[in-house]
Short mmCIF file of C-alpha atoms in Angstrom, two decimals:
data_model
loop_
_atom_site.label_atom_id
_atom_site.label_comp_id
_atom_site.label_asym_id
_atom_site.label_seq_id
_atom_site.Cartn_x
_atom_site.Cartn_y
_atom_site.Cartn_z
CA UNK A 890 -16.50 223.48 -204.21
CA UNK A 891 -19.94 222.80 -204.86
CA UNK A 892 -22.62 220.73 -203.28
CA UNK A 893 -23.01 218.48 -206.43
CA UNK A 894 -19.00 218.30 -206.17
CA UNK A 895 -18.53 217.97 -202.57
CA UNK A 896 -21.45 215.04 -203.16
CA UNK A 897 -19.36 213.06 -205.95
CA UNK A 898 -16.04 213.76 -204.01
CA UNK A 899 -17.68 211.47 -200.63
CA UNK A 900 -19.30 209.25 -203.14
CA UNK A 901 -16.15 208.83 -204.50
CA UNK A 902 -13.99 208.31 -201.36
CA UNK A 903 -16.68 205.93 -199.84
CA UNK A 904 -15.70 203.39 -202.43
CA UNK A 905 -11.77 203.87 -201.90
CA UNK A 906 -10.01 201.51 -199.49
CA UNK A 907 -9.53 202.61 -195.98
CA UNK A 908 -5.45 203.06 -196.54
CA UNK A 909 -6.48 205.15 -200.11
CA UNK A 910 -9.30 207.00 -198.48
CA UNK A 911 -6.65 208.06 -195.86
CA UNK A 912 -4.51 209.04 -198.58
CA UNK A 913 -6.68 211.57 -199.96
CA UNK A 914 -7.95 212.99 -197.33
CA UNK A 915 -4.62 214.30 -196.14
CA UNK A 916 -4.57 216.34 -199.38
CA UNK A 917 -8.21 217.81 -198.48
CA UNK A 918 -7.66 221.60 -196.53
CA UNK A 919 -9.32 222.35 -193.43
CA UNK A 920 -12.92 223.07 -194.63
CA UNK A 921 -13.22 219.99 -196.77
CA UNK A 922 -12.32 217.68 -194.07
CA UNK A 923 -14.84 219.40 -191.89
CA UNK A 924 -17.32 218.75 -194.48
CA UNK A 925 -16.91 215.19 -194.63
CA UNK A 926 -16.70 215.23 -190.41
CA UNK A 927 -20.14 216.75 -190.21
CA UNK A 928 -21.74 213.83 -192.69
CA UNK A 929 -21.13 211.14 -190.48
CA UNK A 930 -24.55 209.28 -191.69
CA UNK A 931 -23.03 208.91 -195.46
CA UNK A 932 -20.01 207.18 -193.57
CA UNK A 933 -21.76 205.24 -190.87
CA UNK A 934 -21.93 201.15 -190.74
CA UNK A 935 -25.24 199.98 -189.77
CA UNK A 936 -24.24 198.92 -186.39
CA UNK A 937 -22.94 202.69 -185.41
CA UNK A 938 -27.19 203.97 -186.08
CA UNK A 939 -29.48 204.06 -183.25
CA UNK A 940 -32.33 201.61 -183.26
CA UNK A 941 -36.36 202.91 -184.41
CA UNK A 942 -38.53 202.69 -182.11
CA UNK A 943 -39.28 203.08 -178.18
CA UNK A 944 -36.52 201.74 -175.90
CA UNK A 945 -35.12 202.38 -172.74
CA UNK A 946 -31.12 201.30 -173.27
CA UNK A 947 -28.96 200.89 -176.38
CA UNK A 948 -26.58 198.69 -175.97
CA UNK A 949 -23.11 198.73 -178.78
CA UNK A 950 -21.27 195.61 -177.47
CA UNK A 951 -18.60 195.33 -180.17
CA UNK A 952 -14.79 194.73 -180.26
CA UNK A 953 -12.34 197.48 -180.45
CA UNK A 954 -12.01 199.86 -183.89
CA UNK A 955 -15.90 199.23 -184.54
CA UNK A 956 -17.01 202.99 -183.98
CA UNK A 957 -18.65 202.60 -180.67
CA UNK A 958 -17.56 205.78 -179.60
CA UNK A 959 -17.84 207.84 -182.60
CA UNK A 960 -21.63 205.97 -182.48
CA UNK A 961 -22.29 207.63 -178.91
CA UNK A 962 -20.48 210.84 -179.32
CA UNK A 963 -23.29 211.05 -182.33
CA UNK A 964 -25.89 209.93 -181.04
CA UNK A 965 -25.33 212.47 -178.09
CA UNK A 966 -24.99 215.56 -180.45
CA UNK A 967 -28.00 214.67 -181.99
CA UNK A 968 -29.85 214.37 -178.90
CA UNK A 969 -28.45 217.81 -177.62
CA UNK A 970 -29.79 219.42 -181.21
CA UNK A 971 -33.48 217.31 -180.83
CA UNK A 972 -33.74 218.28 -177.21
CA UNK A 973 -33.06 221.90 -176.46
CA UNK A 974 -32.11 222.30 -172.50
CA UNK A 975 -31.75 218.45 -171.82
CA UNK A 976 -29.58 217.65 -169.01
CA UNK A 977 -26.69 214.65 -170.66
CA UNK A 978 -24.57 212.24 -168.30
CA UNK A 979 -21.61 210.79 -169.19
CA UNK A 980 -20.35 208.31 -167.31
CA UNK A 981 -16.70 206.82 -167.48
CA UNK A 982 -14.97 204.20 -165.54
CA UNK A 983 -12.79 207.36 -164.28
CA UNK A 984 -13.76 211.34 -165.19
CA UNK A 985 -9.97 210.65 -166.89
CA UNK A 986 -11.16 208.07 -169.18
CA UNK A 987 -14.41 210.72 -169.64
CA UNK A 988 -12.52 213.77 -170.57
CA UNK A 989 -9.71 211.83 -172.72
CA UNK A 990 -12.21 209.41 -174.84
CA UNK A 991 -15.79 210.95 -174.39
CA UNK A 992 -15.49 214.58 -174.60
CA UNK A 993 -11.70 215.40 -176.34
CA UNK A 994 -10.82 211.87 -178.13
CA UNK A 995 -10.80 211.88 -181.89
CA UNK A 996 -14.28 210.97 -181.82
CA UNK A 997 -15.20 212.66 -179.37
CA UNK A 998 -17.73 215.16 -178.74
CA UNK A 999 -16.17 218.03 -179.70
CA UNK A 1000 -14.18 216.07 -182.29
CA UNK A 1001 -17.42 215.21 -184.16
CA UNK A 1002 -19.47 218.99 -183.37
CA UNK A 1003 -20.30 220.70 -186.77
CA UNK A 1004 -18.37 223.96 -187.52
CA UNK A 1005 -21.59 226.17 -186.58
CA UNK A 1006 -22.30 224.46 -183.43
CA UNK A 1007 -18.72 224.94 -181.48
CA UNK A 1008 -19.92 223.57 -178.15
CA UNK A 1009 -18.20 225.13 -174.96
CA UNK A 1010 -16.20 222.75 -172.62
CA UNK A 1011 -15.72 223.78 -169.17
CA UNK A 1012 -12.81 221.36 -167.59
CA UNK A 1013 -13.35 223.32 -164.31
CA UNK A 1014 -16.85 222.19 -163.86
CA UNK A 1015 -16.75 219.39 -166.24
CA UNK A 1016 -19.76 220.36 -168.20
CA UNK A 1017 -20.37 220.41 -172.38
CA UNK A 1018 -22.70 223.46 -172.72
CA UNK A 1019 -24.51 223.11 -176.55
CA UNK A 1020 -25.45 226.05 -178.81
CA UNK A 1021 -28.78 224.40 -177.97
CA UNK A 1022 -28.99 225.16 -174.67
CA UNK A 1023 -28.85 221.34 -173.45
CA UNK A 1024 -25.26 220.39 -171.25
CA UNK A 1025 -23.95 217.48 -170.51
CA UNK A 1026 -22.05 216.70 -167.52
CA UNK A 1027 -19.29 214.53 -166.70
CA UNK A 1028 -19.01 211.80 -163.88
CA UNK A 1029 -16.46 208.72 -162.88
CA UNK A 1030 -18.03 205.30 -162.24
CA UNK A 1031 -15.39 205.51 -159.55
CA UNK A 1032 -16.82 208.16 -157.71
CA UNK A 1033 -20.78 206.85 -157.72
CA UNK A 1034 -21.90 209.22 -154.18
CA UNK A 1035 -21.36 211.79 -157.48
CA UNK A 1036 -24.64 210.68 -159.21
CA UNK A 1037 -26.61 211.07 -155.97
CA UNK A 1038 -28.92 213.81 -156.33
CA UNK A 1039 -28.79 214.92 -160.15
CA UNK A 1040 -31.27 214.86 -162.38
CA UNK A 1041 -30.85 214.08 -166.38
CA UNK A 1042 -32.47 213.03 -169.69
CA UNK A 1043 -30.22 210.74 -170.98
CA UNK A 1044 -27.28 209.24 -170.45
CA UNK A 1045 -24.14 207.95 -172.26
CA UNK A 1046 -21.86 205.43 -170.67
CA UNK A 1047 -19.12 204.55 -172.33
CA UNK A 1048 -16.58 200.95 -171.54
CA UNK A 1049 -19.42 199.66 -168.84
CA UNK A 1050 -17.42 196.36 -168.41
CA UNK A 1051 -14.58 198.24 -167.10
CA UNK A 1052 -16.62 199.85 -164.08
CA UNK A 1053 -16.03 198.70 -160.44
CA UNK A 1054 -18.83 197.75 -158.92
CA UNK A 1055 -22.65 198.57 -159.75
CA UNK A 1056 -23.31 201.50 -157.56
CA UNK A 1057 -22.42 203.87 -160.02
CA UNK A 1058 -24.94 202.38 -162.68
CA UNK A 1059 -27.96 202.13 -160.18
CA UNK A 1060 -27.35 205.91 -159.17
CA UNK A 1061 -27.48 206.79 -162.93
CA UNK A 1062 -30.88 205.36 -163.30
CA UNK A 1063 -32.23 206.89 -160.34
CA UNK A 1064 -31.43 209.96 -162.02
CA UNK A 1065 -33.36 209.58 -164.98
CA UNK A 1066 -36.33 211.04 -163.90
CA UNK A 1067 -36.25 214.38 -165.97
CA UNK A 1068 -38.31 212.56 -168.64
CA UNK A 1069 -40.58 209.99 -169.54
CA UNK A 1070 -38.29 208.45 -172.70
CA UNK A 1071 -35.28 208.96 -170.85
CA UNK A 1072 -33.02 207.03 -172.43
CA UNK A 1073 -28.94 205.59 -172.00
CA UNK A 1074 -26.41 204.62 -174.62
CA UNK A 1075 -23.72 202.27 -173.55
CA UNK A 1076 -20.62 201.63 -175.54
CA UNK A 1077 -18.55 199.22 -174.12
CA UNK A 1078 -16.13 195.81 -175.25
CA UNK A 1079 -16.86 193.20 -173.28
CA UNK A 1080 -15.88 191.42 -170.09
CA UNK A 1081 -18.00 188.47 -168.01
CA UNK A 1082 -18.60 191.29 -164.95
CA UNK A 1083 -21.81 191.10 -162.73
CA UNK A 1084 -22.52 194.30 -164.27
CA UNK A 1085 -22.65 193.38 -167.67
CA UNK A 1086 -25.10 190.24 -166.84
CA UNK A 1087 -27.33 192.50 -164.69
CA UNK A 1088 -27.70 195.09 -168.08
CA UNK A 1089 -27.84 192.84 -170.74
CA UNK A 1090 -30.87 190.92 -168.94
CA UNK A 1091 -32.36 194.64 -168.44
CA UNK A 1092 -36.21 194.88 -169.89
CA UNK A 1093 -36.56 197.30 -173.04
CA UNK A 1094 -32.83 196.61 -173.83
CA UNK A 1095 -31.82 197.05 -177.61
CA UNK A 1096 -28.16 195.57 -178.06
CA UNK A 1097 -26.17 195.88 -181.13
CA UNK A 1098 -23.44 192.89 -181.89
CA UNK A 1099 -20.52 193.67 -183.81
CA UNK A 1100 -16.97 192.77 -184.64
CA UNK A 1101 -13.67 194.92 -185.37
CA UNK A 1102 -13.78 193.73 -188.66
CA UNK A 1103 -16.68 194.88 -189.35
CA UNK A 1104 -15.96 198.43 -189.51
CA UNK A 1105 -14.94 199.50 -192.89
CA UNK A 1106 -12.76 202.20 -192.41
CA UNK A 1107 -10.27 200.61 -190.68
CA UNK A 1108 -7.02 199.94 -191.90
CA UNK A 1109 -7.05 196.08 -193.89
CA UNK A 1110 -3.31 195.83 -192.04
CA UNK A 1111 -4.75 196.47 -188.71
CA UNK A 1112 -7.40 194.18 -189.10
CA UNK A 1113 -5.30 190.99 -190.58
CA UNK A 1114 -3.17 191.36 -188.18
CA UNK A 1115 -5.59 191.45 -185.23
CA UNK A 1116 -6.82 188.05 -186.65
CA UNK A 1117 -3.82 186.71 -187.51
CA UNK A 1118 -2.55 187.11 -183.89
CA UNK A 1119 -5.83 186.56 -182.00
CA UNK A 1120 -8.69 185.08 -183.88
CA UNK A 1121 -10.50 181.80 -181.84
CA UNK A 1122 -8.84 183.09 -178.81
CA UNK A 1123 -10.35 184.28 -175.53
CA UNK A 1124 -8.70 187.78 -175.54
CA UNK A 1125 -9.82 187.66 -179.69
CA UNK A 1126 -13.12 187.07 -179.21
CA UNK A 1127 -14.06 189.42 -176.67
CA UNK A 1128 -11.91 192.66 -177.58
CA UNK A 1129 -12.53 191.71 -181.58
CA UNK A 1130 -15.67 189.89 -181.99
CA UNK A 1131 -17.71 191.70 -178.68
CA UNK A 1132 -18.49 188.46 -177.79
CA UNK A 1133 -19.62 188.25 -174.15
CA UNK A 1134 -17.02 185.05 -172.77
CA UNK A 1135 -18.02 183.70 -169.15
CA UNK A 1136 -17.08 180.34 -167.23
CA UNK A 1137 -19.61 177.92 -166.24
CA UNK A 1138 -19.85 177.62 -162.51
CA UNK A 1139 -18.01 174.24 -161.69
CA UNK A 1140 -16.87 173.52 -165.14
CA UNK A 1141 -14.21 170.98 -165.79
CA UNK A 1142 -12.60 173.45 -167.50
CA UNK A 1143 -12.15 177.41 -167.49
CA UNK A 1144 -11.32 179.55 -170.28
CA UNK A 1145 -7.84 180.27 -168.02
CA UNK A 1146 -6.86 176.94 -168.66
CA UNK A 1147 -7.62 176.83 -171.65
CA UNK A 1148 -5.39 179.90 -172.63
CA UNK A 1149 -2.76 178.52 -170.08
CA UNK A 1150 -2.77 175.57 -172.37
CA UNK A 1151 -2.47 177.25 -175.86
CA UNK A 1152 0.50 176.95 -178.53
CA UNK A 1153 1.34 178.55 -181.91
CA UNK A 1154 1.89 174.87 -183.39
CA UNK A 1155 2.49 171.92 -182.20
CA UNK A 1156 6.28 170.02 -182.07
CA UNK A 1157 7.39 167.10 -183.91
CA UNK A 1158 4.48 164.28 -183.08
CA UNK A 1159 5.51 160.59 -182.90
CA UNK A 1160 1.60 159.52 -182.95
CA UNK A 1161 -2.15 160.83 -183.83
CA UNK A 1162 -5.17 159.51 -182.98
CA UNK A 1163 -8.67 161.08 -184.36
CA UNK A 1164 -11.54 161.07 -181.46
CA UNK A 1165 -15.14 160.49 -183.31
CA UNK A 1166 -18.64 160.97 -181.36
CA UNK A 1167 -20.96 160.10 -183.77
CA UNK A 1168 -24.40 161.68 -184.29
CA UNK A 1169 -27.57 159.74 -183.55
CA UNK A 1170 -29.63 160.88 -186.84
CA UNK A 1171 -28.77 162.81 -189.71
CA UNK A 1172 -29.33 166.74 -189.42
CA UNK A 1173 -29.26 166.08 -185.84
CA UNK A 1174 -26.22 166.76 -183.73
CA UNK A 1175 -22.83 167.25 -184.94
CA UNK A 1176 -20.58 164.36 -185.93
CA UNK A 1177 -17.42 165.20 -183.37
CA UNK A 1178 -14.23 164.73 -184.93
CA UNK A 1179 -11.14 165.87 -182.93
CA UNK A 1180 -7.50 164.98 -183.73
CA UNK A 1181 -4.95 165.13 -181.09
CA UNK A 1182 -1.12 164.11 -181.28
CA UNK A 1183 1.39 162.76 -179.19
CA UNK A 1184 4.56 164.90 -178.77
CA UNK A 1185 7.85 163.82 -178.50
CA UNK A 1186 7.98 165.95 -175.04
CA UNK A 1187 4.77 163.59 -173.99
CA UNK A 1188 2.34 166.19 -174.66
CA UNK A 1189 -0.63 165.90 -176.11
CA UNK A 1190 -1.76 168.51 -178.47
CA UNK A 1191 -4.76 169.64 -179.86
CA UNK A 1192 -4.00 169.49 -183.74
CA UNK A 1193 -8.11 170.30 -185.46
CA UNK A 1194 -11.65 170.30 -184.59
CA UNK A 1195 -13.04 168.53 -188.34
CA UNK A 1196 -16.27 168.53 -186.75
CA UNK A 1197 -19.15 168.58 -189.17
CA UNK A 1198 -23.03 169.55 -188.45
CA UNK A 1199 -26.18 168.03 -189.86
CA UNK A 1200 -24.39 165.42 -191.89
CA UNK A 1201 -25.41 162.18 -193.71
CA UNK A 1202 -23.31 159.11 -192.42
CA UNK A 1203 -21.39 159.21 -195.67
CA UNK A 1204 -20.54 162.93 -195.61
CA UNK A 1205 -19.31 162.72 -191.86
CA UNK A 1206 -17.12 159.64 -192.43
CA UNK A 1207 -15.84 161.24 -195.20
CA UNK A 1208 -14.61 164.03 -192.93
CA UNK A 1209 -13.03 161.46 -190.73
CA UNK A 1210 -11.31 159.49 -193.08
CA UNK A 1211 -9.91 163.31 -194.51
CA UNK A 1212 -8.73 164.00 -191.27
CA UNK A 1213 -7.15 160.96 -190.82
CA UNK A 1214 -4.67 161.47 -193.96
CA UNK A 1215 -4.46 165.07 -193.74
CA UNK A 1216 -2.34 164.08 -190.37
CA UNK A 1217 -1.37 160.54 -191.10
CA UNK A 1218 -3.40 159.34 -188.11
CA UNK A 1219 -2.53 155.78 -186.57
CA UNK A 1220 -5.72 155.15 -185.40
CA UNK A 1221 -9.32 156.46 -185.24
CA UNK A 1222 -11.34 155.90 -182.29
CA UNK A 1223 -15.30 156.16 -182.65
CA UNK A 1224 -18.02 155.52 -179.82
CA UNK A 1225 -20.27 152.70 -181.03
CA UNK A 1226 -22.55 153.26 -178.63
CA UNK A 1227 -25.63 154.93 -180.99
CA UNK A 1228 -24.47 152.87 -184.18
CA UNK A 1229 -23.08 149.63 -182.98
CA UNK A 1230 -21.54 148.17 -185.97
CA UNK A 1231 -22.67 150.15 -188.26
CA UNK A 1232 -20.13 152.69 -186.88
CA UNK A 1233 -17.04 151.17 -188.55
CA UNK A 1234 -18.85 149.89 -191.91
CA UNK A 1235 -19.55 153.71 -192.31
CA UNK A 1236 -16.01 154.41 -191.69
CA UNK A 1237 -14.52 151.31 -193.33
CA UNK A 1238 -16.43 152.45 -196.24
CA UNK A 1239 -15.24 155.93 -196.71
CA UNK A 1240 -11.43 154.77 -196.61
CA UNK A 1241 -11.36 150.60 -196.39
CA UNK A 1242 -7.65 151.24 -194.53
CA UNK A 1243 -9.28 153.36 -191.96
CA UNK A 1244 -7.46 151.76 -188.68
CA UNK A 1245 -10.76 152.09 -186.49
CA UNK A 1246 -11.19 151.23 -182.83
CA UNK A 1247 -14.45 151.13 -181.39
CA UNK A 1248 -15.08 152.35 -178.11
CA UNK A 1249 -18.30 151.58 -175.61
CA UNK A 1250 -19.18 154.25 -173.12
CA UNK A 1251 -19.98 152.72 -169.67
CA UNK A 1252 -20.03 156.34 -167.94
CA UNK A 1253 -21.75 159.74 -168.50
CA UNK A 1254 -19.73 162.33 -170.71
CA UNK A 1255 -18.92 164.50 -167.75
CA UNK A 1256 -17.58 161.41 -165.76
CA UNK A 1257 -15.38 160.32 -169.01
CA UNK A 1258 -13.96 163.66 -169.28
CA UNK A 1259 -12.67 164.59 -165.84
CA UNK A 1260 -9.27 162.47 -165.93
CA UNK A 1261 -8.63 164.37 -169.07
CA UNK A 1262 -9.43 167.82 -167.82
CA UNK A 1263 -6.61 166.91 -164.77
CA UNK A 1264 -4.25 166.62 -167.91
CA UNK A 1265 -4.83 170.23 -168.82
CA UNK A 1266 -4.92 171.13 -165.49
CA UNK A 1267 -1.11 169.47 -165.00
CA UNK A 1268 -0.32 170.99 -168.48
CA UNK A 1269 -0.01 167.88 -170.17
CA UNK A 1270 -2.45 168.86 -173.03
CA UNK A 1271 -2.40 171.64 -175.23
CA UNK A 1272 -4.11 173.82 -178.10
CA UNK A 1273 -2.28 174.22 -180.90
CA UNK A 1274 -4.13 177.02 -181.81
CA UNK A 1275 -7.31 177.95 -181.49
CA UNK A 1276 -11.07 176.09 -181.78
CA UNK A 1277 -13.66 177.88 -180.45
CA UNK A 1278 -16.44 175.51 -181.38
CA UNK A 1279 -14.90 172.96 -179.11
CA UNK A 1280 -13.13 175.34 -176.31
CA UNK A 1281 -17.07 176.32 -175.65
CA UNK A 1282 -18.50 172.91 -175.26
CA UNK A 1283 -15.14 171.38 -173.08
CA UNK A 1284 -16.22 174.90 -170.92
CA UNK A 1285 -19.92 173.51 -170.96
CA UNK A 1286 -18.89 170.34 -169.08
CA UNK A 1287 -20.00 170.22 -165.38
CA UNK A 1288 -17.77 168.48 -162.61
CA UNK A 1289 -20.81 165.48 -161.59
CA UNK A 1290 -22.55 165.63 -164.76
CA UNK A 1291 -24.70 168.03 -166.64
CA UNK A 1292 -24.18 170.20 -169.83
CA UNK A 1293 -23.95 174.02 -170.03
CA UNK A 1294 -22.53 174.75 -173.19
CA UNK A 1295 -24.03 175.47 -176.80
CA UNK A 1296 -25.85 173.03 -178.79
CA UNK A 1297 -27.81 170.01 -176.84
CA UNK A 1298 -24.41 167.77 -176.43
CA UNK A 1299 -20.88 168.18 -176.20
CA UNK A 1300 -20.40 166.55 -179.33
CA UNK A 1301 -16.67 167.66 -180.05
CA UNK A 1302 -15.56 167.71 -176.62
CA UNK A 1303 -16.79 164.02 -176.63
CA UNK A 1304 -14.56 163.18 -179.60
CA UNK A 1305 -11.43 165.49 -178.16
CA UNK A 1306 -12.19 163.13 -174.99
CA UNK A 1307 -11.63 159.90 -176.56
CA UNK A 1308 -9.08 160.46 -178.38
CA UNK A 1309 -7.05 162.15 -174.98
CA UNK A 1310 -7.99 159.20 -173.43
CA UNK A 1311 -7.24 156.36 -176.26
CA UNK A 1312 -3.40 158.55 -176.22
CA UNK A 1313 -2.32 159.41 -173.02
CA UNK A 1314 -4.60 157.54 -170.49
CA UNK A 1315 -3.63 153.84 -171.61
CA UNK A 1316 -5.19 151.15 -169.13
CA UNK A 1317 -6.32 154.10 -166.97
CA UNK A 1318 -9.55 154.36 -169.58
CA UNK A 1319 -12.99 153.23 -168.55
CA UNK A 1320 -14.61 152.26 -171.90
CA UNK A 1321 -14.38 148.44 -173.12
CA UNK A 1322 -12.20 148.67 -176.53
CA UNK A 1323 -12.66 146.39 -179.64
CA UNK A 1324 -10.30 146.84 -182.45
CA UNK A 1325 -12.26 146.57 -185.95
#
């Protein structure tokens, strides 16, 4: 075949699907294949290329299936070509997880090594030795005292969140010393670990975000299904979407509960009631609007997050009122504290049937929202399925007041808890309630 051919051929298969891609290349023989191995750049997503410029640590925090490794084991060959002699770490959570992913995976190092290069693996010593002259050298995060007293160029660390401990990392770094742009990939999914704070806050850090689905090559049946099972969820957004998922320290609620709390859907519902925090100004914060339902077991469940940002008063009553049919609400319950009256003319004017009841704070958020978080605790509230936007904020909520979620207020988690409270908490609420 020749070069112009080979050349349409990849130009060819980069516009195929992943599943007809796959196809064809299980027709290609031997040397083909190993052609399009050795042109991983024509194939690459713009996540899986190192960063310009001078830094110290590249960081690929992505979910699973985005090419982090077959971005390191890359990046690494490339450096071994660049830098004849250099002396290579690579660091595992155990020299299993090393030699099975790193060095002999299916992108692996030797996996991804062009047909002239043939690097030599030595399992006895566990050392890569490059037609280059550079080696790299294999060590467990388990086994840190290892990575006292070696000295290398670069490093590549591969699933970081999965390491015990920190010793391991600080020992790599001390070892850095055989050059002045020493540098360290790290590949890794994420997981709230001290370890994972303490490098991401790291000075000269370059990190690059991605998501599973962002990967084109993957199969489009792997990838619905991943999201179809675990999209919005804790587990989802951390081993799909990278996403870096911690608890605030004495948060009225934890992302355990939370999950401990989830459904599919929720049961037959004998009431709904819509919980509406509405913004101060337009474009300012969001207009929370949270509907939860009664079950017929006496749980309450979770049923949408409408919530809208940066909306006019028209446009977010709008949303309630939608929200209101789309689950044949019996009542909607809005704080009148920032718009008095003009609260329920907004709503009453969006849908004149609206059943609105106005609520008056007397209490912080924090302090309005603790009876409700005992309900999750006692499993008497649930998710039916999953809302991220408001999962984050009810995690932002600190026992004795304060905020330490996204956005400036807890907007949504507001709504959710007046609308809990309006449904399950009876007499037991604190507000003063006015039916409009």
């Amino acid at each position: 075949m020749t070069a112009v051919a080979r050349d349409r051929l990849i130009e060819r298969l980069i516009a195929c699907t992943p599943e007809e891609r796959a196809r064809v290349i299980r027709g290609l023989g031997a040397p083909h294949k190993r052609e399009l191995v050795e042109r991983w750049w024509l194939w690459a997503h713009a996540g899986q290329i190192a960063p310009a410029g001078d830094w110290r640590v590249w960081m690929i925090r992505a979910g699973r299936g985005f090419g982090k490794t077959r971005a390191g084991a890359e990046w690494v060959s490339q450096y071994a070509r660049d830098q004849p002699g250099a002396r290579i770490a690579l660091v595992g959570a155990t020299l299993e997880d090393v030699r099975r992913v790193m060095v002999k995976g299916a992108s692996g190092l030797l996996a991804v090594a062009r047909a002239d290069e043939a690097p030599m693996w030595h399992a006895s010593s566990g050392e890569i030795e490059f037609p280059s002259g550079a080696r790299a050298f294999v060590y467990s995060a388990a086994a840190a005292e290892k990575l006292r007293g070696p000295e290398h160029d670069a490093a590549w660390c591969d699933e970081l969140a999965k390491w015990r401990g920190e010793e391991a990392w600080d020992n790599l770094m001390m070892t850095l010393r055989g050059r002045e742009d020493a540098r360290i990939v790290v590949t890794t999914t994420p997981k709230p670990v001290p370890l994972m704070r303490k490098v991401i806050r790291m000075r000269g850090l370059i990190e690059t975000q991605g998501r599973t689905a962002e990967n084109p090559h993957l199969p489009r049946s792997f990838v619905e299904a991943m999201t179809d099972e675990y999209a919005g969820t804790r587990l989802g957004r951390q081993e799909l979407d990278g996403e870096l998922i911690e608890d605030v320290e004495g948060a009225l609620w934890t992302r355990e509960t939370i999950e401990r709390c989830r459904v599919d859907e929720a049961p037959g519902l004998v009431r709904v009631v819509i919980g509406v925090d509405p913004p101060v100004s337009v474009g300012g914060d969001a207009c929370g609007i949270v509907a939860v339902g009664l079950g017929r077991d006496g749980t309450g469940y979770v049923i949408e997050d409408a919530s809208v940002q940066g909306a006019t008063p028209e446009r977010w009553a709008q949303a309630v009122a939608a929200c209101a049919a789309r689950h044949g609400a019996d009542r909607v319950i809005a704080e009148k504290n920032q718009g008095g009256d003009m609260v329920a003319s907004t709503l009453k004017a969006a849908d004149a049937g609206l059943p609105v009841t106005l609520v008056s704070a007397s209490r912080g958020k924090s302090a309005r929202a603790e009876p409700v978080s005992l309900l999750y605790e006692a499993g008497k509230v649930r998710h039916a399925g999953a809302w991220p936007g408001l999962e984050d904020e009810l995690c932002g909520l600190v026992i004795g007041g304060g905020y330490d979620g996204p956005g400036r207020s807890p907007d949504r988690a507001d709504a959710l808890v007046w609308a809990v409270t309006a449904l399950m908490l009876g007499k037991k609420r604190e507000a003063r309630v006015r039916v409009v």
